[in-house]
Amino acid sequence: MASRIEGLLCDLSNEELRQSPAAKFNSLAWLLWHMARCEDVAVNTVIRNTAEVLDGDNWPGQLSVSTRHIGTGDTYAEMVALGRNIDIEALRAYRAAVGRETQAWAQTVDFATLNGFITVEDAHRAALRGAFGPHAQWVESLWADGKRTHAWILVWLAGGHNHSHIGEGYVIRGLLGHSVR
């Protein structure tokens, strides 16, 4: 995953990462935030019931952000504001730290754990920690619908979800005038 993200971001300036190529398009900075937050919340809060990576190493301060939510449902203005204010180098480092934490845990996980279903309490714990913004409360219900296993969280949110947004990112990269790597 890390090499795909680095390929997406290479040769782009911090200002280009902040840009939305057209009205209503996400910026690459917002996508990177969204991918990192979804994975951090889903793996660490929902499955593991541990502290999120965001809660260590003064990440909010390093990132220059006051929000914790995953970004789902953000308005265009909210997306632009996050991209304008976030520290890009810290964002790259935070995304990488989330990926390393997920990989380290996945190498040691008891696979029986992954067969467990996400409970209402698991999803609500994420809500209580500020994971869902004002337009994303539906995510809590989706995650707690009784049909989703911990394996789904790991495979979808740490894998497929990120890959789909990387694909979106390559479209944005092209709209910014850069070739696909």
PDB file of C-alpha atoms in Angstrom:
ATOM      1  CA  MET A   1       0.000   0.000   0.000  1.00  0.00           C
ATOM      2  CA  ALA A   2       2.780   2.416   0.937  1.00  0.00           C
ATOM      3  CA  SER A   3       4.413   2.180  -2.493  1.00  0.00           C
ATOM      4  CA  ARG A   4       1.067   2.823  -4.225  1.00  0.00           C
ATOM      5  CA  ILE A   5       0.516   5.918  -2.081  1.00  0.00           C
ATOM      6  CA  GLU A   6       4.055   7.169  -2.682  1.00  0.00           C
ATOM      7  CA  GLY A   7       3.600   6.618  -6.426  1.00  0.00           C
ATOM      8  CA  LEU A   8       0.416   8.644  -6.295  1.00  0.00           C
ATOM      9  CA  LEU A   9       2.045  11.527  -4.439  1.00  0.00           C
ATOM     10  CA  CYS A  10       5.491  11.607  -6.066  1.00  0.00           C
ATOM     11  CA  ASP A  11       6.536  14.727  -7.941  1.00  0.00           C
ATOM     12  CA  LEU A  12       3.592  16.703  -6.557  1.00  0.00           C
ATOM     13  CA  SER A  13       4.197  19.847  -4.555  1.00  0.00           C
ATOM     14  CA  ASN A  14       2.505  20.413  -1.230  1.00  0.00           C
ATOM     15  CA  GLU A  15       0.366  23.065  -2.911  1.00  0.00           C
ATOM     16  CA  GLU A  16      -0.763  20.592  -5.568  1.00  0.00           C
ATOM     17  CA  LEU A  17      -1.714  18.122  -2.836  1.00  0.00           C
ATOM     18  CA  ARG A  18      -3.926  20.834  -1.341  1.00  0.00           C
ATOM     19  CA  GLN A  19      -5.647  21.671  -4.646  1.00  0.00           C
ATOM     20  CA  SER A  20      -9.014  20.487  -5.774  1.00  0.00           C
ATOM     21  CA  PRO A  21      -8.700  20.192  -9.561  1.00  0.00           C
ATOM     22  CA  ALA A  22     -12.299  21.330 -10.086  1.00  0.00           C
ATOM     23  CA  ALA A  23     -15.240  22.334  -7.949  1.00  0.00           C
ATOM     24  CA  LYS A  24     -16.512  19.477  -5.811  1.00  0.00           C
ATOM     25  CA  PHE A  25     -13.432  17.267  -6.363  1.00  0.00           C
ATOM     26  CA  ASN A  26     -11.478  16.079  -3.342  1.00  0.00           C
ATOM     27  CA  SER A  27      -7.916  17.202  -2.889  1.00  0.00           C
ATOM     28  CA  LEU A  28      -5.195  14.589  -2.524  1.00  0.00           C
ATOM     29  CA  ALA A  29      -4.507  15.922   0.973  1.00  0.00           C
ATOM     30  CA  TRP A  30      -8.112  15.272   1.973  1.00  0.00           C
ATOM     31  CA  LEU A  31      -7.999  11.768   0.436  1.00  0.00           C
ATOM     32  CA  LEU A  32      -4.828  10.953   2.358  1.00  0.00           C
ATOM     33  CA  TRP A  33      -6.454  12.167   5.600  1.00  0.00           C
ATOM     34  CA  HIS A  34      -9.630  10.193   4.914  1.00  0.00           C
ATOM     35  CA  MET A  35      -7.766   6.969   4.108  1.00  0.00           C
ATOM     36  CA  ALA A  36      -5.560   7.260   7.185  1.00  0.00           C
ATOM     37  CA  ARG A  37      -8.417   8.127   9.540  1.00  0.00           C
ATOM     38  CA  CYS A  38     -10.710   5.354   8.289  1.00  0.00           C
ATOM     39  CA  GLU A  39      -7.988   2.749   8.726  1.00  0.00           C
ATOM     40  CA  ASP A  40      -6.850   4.116  12.103  1.00  0.00           C
ATOM     41  CA  VAL A  41     -10.384   4.214  13.515  1.00  0.00           C
ATOM     42  CA  ALA A  42     -11.515   0.901  12.046  1.00  0.00           C
ATOM     43  CA  VAL A  43      -8.493  -1.166  12.992  1.00  0.00           C
ATOM     44  CA  ASN A  44      -7.463   0.421  16.277  1.00  0.00           C
ATOM     45  CA  THR A  45     -10.744   1.611  17.785  1.00  0.00           C
ATOM     46  CA  VAL A  46     -13.265  -0.840  16.360  1.00  0.00           C
ATOM     47  CA  ILE A  47     -11.339  -4.119  16.134  1.00  0.00           C
ATOM     48  CA  ARG A  48      -8.506  -3.758  18.644  1.00  0.00           C
ATOM     49  CA  ASN A  49     -10.106  -1.370  21.149  1.00  0.00           C
ATOM     50  CA  THR A  50      -6.766   0.372  21.585  1.00  0.00           C
ATOM     51  CA  ALA A  51      -5.591   3.938  21.179  1.00  0.00           C
ATOM     52  CA  GLU A  52      -5.541   5.253  17.650  1.00  0.00           C
ATOM     53  CA  VAL A  53      -2.246   6.218  16.063  1.00  0.00           C
ATOM     54  CA  LEU A  54      -3.660   9.779  16.010  1.00  0.00           C
ATOM     55  CA  ASP A  55      -3.588   9.761  19.812  1.00  0.00           C
ATOM     56  CA  GLY A  56       0.172   9.262  20.040  1.00  0.00           C
ATOM     57  CA  ASP A  57       3.134  11.460  19.176  1.00  0.00           C
ATOM     58  CA  ASN A  58       1.034  14.649  19.286  1.00  0.00           C
ATOM     59  CA  TRP A  59      -0.324  13.950  15.805  1.00  0.00           C
ATOM     60  CA  PRO A  60      -3.109  16.565  15.978  1.00  0.00           C
ATOM     61  CA  GLY A  61      -0.501  19.207  16.812  1.00  0.00           C
ATOM     62  CA  GLN A  62       1.910  18.004  14.151  1.00  0.00           C
ATOM     63  CA  LEU A  63      -0.885  17.885  11.592  1.00  0.00           C
ATOM     64  CA  SER A  64      -2.287  21.290  12.611  1.00  0.00           C
ATOM     65  CA  VAL A  65      -5.816  19.878  12.787  1.00  0.00           C
ATOM     66  CA  SER A  66      -8.510  20.093  15.411  1.00  0.00           C
ATOM     67  CA  THR A  67     -10.781  17.431  13.934  1.00  0.00           C
ATOM     68  CA  ARG A  68     -10.703  13.682  14.554  1.00  0.00           C
ATOM     69  CA  HIS A  69     -13.426  12.468  12.252  1.00  0.00           C
ATOM     70  CA  ILE A  70     -12.868  10.310   9.197  1.00  0.00           C
ATOM     71  CA  GLY A  71     -14.026  12.944   6.720  1.00  0.00           C
ATOM     72  CA  THR A  72     -16.962  10.996   5.306  1.00  0.00           C
ATOM     73  CA  GLY A  73     -19.721  13.453   4.473  1.00  0.00           C
ATOM     74  CA  ASP A  74     -17.502  16.528   4.600  1.00  0.00           C
ATOM     75  CA  THR A  75     -18.825  19.430   2.597  1.00  0.00           C
ATOM     76  CA  TYR A  76     -16.661  20.868  -0.162  1.00  0.00           C
ATOM     77  CA  ALA A  77     -15.841  23.835   2.095  1.00  0.00           C
ATOM     78  CA  GLU A  78     -14.774  21.488   4.918  1.00  0.00           C
ATOM     79  CA  MET A  79     -12.590  19.498   2.540  1.00  0.00           C
ATOM     80  CA  VAL A  80     -10.948  22.654   1.218  1.00  0.00           C
ATOM     81  CA  ALA A  81     -10.343  23.953   4.757  1.00  0.00           C
ATOM     82  CA  LEU A  82      -8.711  20.706   5.854  1.00  0.00           C
ATOM     83  CA  GLY A  83      -6.465  20.674   2.785  1.00  0.00           C
ATOM     84  CA  ARG A  84      -5.518  24.308   3.270  1.00  0.00           C
ATOM     85  CA  ASN A  85      -4.612  23.955   6.950  1.00  0.00           C
ATOM     86  CA  ILE A  86      -3.108  20.495   7.346  1.00  0.00           C
ATOM     87  CA  ASP A  87       0.663  20.066   7.509  1.00  0.00           C
ATOM     88  CA  ILE A  88       1.409  17.964   4.423  1.00  0.00           C
ATOM     89  CA  GLU A  89       4.673  16.425   5.633  1.00  0.00           C
ATOM     90  CA  ALA A  90       3.045  15.442   8.923  1.00  0.00           C
ATOM     91  CA  LEU A  91       0.084  14.024   6.976  1.00  0.00           C
ATOM     92  CA  ARG A  92       2.402  11.806   4.918  1.00  0.00           C
ATOM     93  CA  ALA A  93       4.090  10.656   8.125  1.00  0.00           C
ATOM     94  CA  TYR A  94       0.770   9.999   9.891  1.00  0.00           C
ATOM     95  CA  ARG A  95      -0.562   7.960   6.940  1.00  0.00           C
ATOM     96  CA  ALA A  96       2.667   5.916   6.943  1.00  0.00           C
ATOM     97  CA  ALA A  97       2.482   5.402  10.725  1.00  0.00           C
ATOM     98  CA  VAL A  98      -1.093   4.117  10.448  1.00  0.00           C
ATOM     99  CA  GLY A  99      -0.045   1.666   7.739  1.00  0.00           C
ATOM    100  CA  ARG A 100       2.919   0.413   9.779  1.00  0.00           C
ATOM    101  CA  GLU A 101       0.721  -0.076  12.855  1.00  0.00           C
ATOM    102  CA  THR A 102      -1.868  -2.025  10.867  1.00  0.00           C
ATOM    103  CA  GLN A 103       0.811  -4.203   9.267  1.00  0.00           C
ATOM    104  CA  ALA A 104       2.514  -4.925  12.592  1.00  0.00           C
ATOM    105  CA  TRP A 105      -0.783  -5.926  14.181  1.00  0.00           C
ATOM    106  CA  ALA A 106      -1.888  -8.023  11.183  1.00  0.00           C
ATOM    107  CA  GLN A 107       1.313 -10.062  11.418  1.00  0.00           C
ATOM    108  CA  THR A 108       0.483 -11.114  14.976  1.00  0.00           C
ATOM    109  CA  VAL A 109      -3.312 -11.265  15.001  1.00  0.00           C
ATOM    110  CA  ASP A 110      -5.066 -14.410  16.134  1.00  0.00           C
ATOM    111  CA  PHE A 111      -7.151 -15.116  13.064  1.00  0.00           C
ATOM    112  CA  ALA A 112     -10.063 -16.300  15.207  1.00  0.00           C
ATOM    113  CA  THR A 113     -10.374 -12.650  16.255  1.00  0.00           C
ATOM    114  CA  LEU A 114     -11.174 -11.737  12.665  1.00  0.00           C
ATOM    115  CA  ASN A 115     -14.214 -14.032  12.660  1.00  0.00           C
ATOM    116  CA  GLY A 116     -15.889 -11.902  15.324  1.00  0.00           C
ATOM    117  CA  PHE A 117     -18.681  -9.571  14.314  1.00  0.00           C
ATOM    118  CA  ILE A 118     -18.537  -5.847  14.876  1.00  0.00           C
ATOM    119  CA  THR A 119     -20.889  -5.047  17.716  1.00  0.00           C
ATOM    120  CA  VAL A 120     -22.983  -1.980  18.351  1.00  0.00           C
ATOM    121  CA  GLU A 121     -20.571  -1.206  21.196  1.00  0.00           C
ATOM    122  CA  ASP A 122     -17.537  -1.435  18.868  1.00  0.00           C
ATOM    123  CA  ALA A 123     -19.010   1.053  16.414  1.00  0.00           C
ATOM    124  CA  HIS A 124     -20.342   3.303  19.164  1.00  0.00           C
ATOM    125  CA  ARG A 125     -16.877   3.446  20.728  1.00  0.00           C
ATOM    126  CA  ALA A 126     -15.660   4.997  17.468  1.00  0.00           C
ATOM    127  CA  ALA A 127     -18.511   7.520  17.571  1.00  0.00           C
ATOM    128  CA  LEU A 128     -17.700   8.446  21.170  1.00  0.00           C
ATOM    129  CA  ARG A 129     -14.083   9.071  20.157  1.00  0.00           C
ATOM    130  CA  GLY A 130     -15.230  11.536  17.482  1.00  0.00           C
ATOM    131  CA  ALA A 131     -14.769   9.355  14.406  1.00  0.00           C
ATOM    132  CA  PHE A 132     -17.916  10.446  12.607  1.00  0.00           C
ATOM    133  CA  GLY A 133     -18.574  14.043  11.661  1.00  0.00           C
ATOM    134  CA  PRO A 134     -22.015  15.642  11.528  1.00  0.00           C
ATOM    135  CA  HIS A 135     -22.824  14.168   8.103  1.00  0.00           C
ATOM    136  CA  ALA A 136     -21.501  10.656   8.750  1.00  0.00           C
ATOM    137  CA  GLN A 137     -23.448   9.172  11.639  1.00  0.00           C
ATOM    138  CA  TRP A 138     -24.767   6.590   9.177  1.00  0.00           C
ATOM    139  CA  VAL A 139     -21.307   4.967   9.159  1.00  0.00           C
ATOM    140  CA  GLU A 140     -21.784   3.882  12.770  1.00  0.00           C
ATOM    141  CA  SER A 141     -25.019   2.109  11.805  1.00  0.00           C
ATOM    142  CA  LEU A 142     -23.401   0.515   8.762  1.00  0.00           C
ATOM    143  CA  TRP A 143     -20.494  -0.858  10.769  1.00  0.00           C
ATOM    144  CA  ALA A 144     -22.822  -2.131  13.519  1.00  0.00           C
ATOM    145  CA  ASP A 145     -25.433  -3.774  11.292  1.00  0.00           C
ATOM    146  CA  GLY A 146     -24.543  -7.260  12.569  1.00  0.00           C
ATOM    147  CA  LYS A 147     -23.322  -8.400   9.146  1.00  0.00           C
ATOM    148  CA  ARG A 148     -19.736  -7.154   9.239  1.00  0.00           C
ATOM    149  CA  THR A 149     -16.868  -9.097  10.717  1.00  0.00           C
ATOM    150  CA  HIS A 150     -13.545  -7.833  11.959  1.00  0.00           C
ATOM    151  CA  ALA A 151     -12.074  -9.422   8.825  1.00  0.00           C
ATOM    152  CA  TRP A 152     -14.332  -7.184   6.735  1.00  0.00           C
ATOM    153  CA  ILE A 153     -12.987  -4.128   8.562  1.00  0.00           C
ATOM    154  CA  LEU A 154      -9.406  -5.212   7.973  1.00  0.00           C
ATOM    155  CA  VAL A 155      -9.810  -6.278   4.346  1.00  0.00           C
ATOM    156  CA  TRP A 156     -12.130  -3.470   3.271  1.00  0.00           C
ATOM    157  CA  LEU A 157     -11.033  -0.415   5.244  1.00  0.00           C
ATOM    158  CA  ALA A 158      -7.306  -1.132   5.396  1.00  0.00           C
ATOM    159  CA  GLY A 159      -7.232  -2.607   1.894  1.00  0.00           C
ATOM    160  CA  GLY A 160     -10.029  -2.187  -0.631  1.00  0.00           C
ATOM    161  CA  HIS A 161     -11.242   1.199   0.601  1.00  0.00           C
ATOM    162  CA  ASN A 162      -7.728   2.611   0.412  1.00  0.00           C
ATOM    163  CA  HIS A 163      -7.146   1.128  -3.042  1.00  0.00           C
ATOM    164  CA  SER A 164     -10.387   2.629  -4.362  1.00  0.00           C
ATOM    165  CA  HIS A 165      -9.336   6.058  -3.103  1.00  0.00           C
ATOM    166  CA  ILE A 166      -5.856   5.610  -4.566  1.00  0.00           C
ATOM    167  CA  GLY A 167      -7.592   5.084  -7.917  1.00  0.00           C
ATOM    168  CA  GLU A 168      -9.580   8.262  -7.319  1.00  0.00           C
ATOM    169  CA  GLY A 169      -6.309   9.968  -6.460  1.00  0.00           C
ATOM    170  CA  TYR A 170      -4.793   9.008  -9.801  1.00  0.00           C
ATOM    171  CA  VAL A 171      -7.739  10.651 -11.564  1.00  0.00           C
ATOM    172  CA  ILE A 172      -7.125  13.805  -9.507  1.00  0.00           C
ATOM    173  CA  ARG A 173      -3.396  13.590 -10.263  1.00  0.00           C
ATOM    174  CA  GLY A 174      -4.214  13.496 -13.984  1.00  0.00           C
ATOM    175  CA  LEU A 175      -6.584  16.444 -13.672  1.00  0.00           C
ATOM    176  CA  LEU A 176      -3.732  18.351 -12.031  1.00  0.00           C
ATOM    177  CA  GLY A 177      -1.688  17.714 -15.187  1.00  0.00           C
ATOM    178  CA  HIS A 178       0.583  14.929 -13.945  1.00  0.00           C
ATOM    179  CA  SER A 179       1.125  11.554 -15.532  1.00  0.00           C
ATOM    180  CA  VAL A 180       0.154   8.316 -13.875  1.00  0.00           C
ATOM    181  CA  ARG A 181       3.099   6.488 -12.345  1.00  0.00           C
TER     182      ARG A 181
END
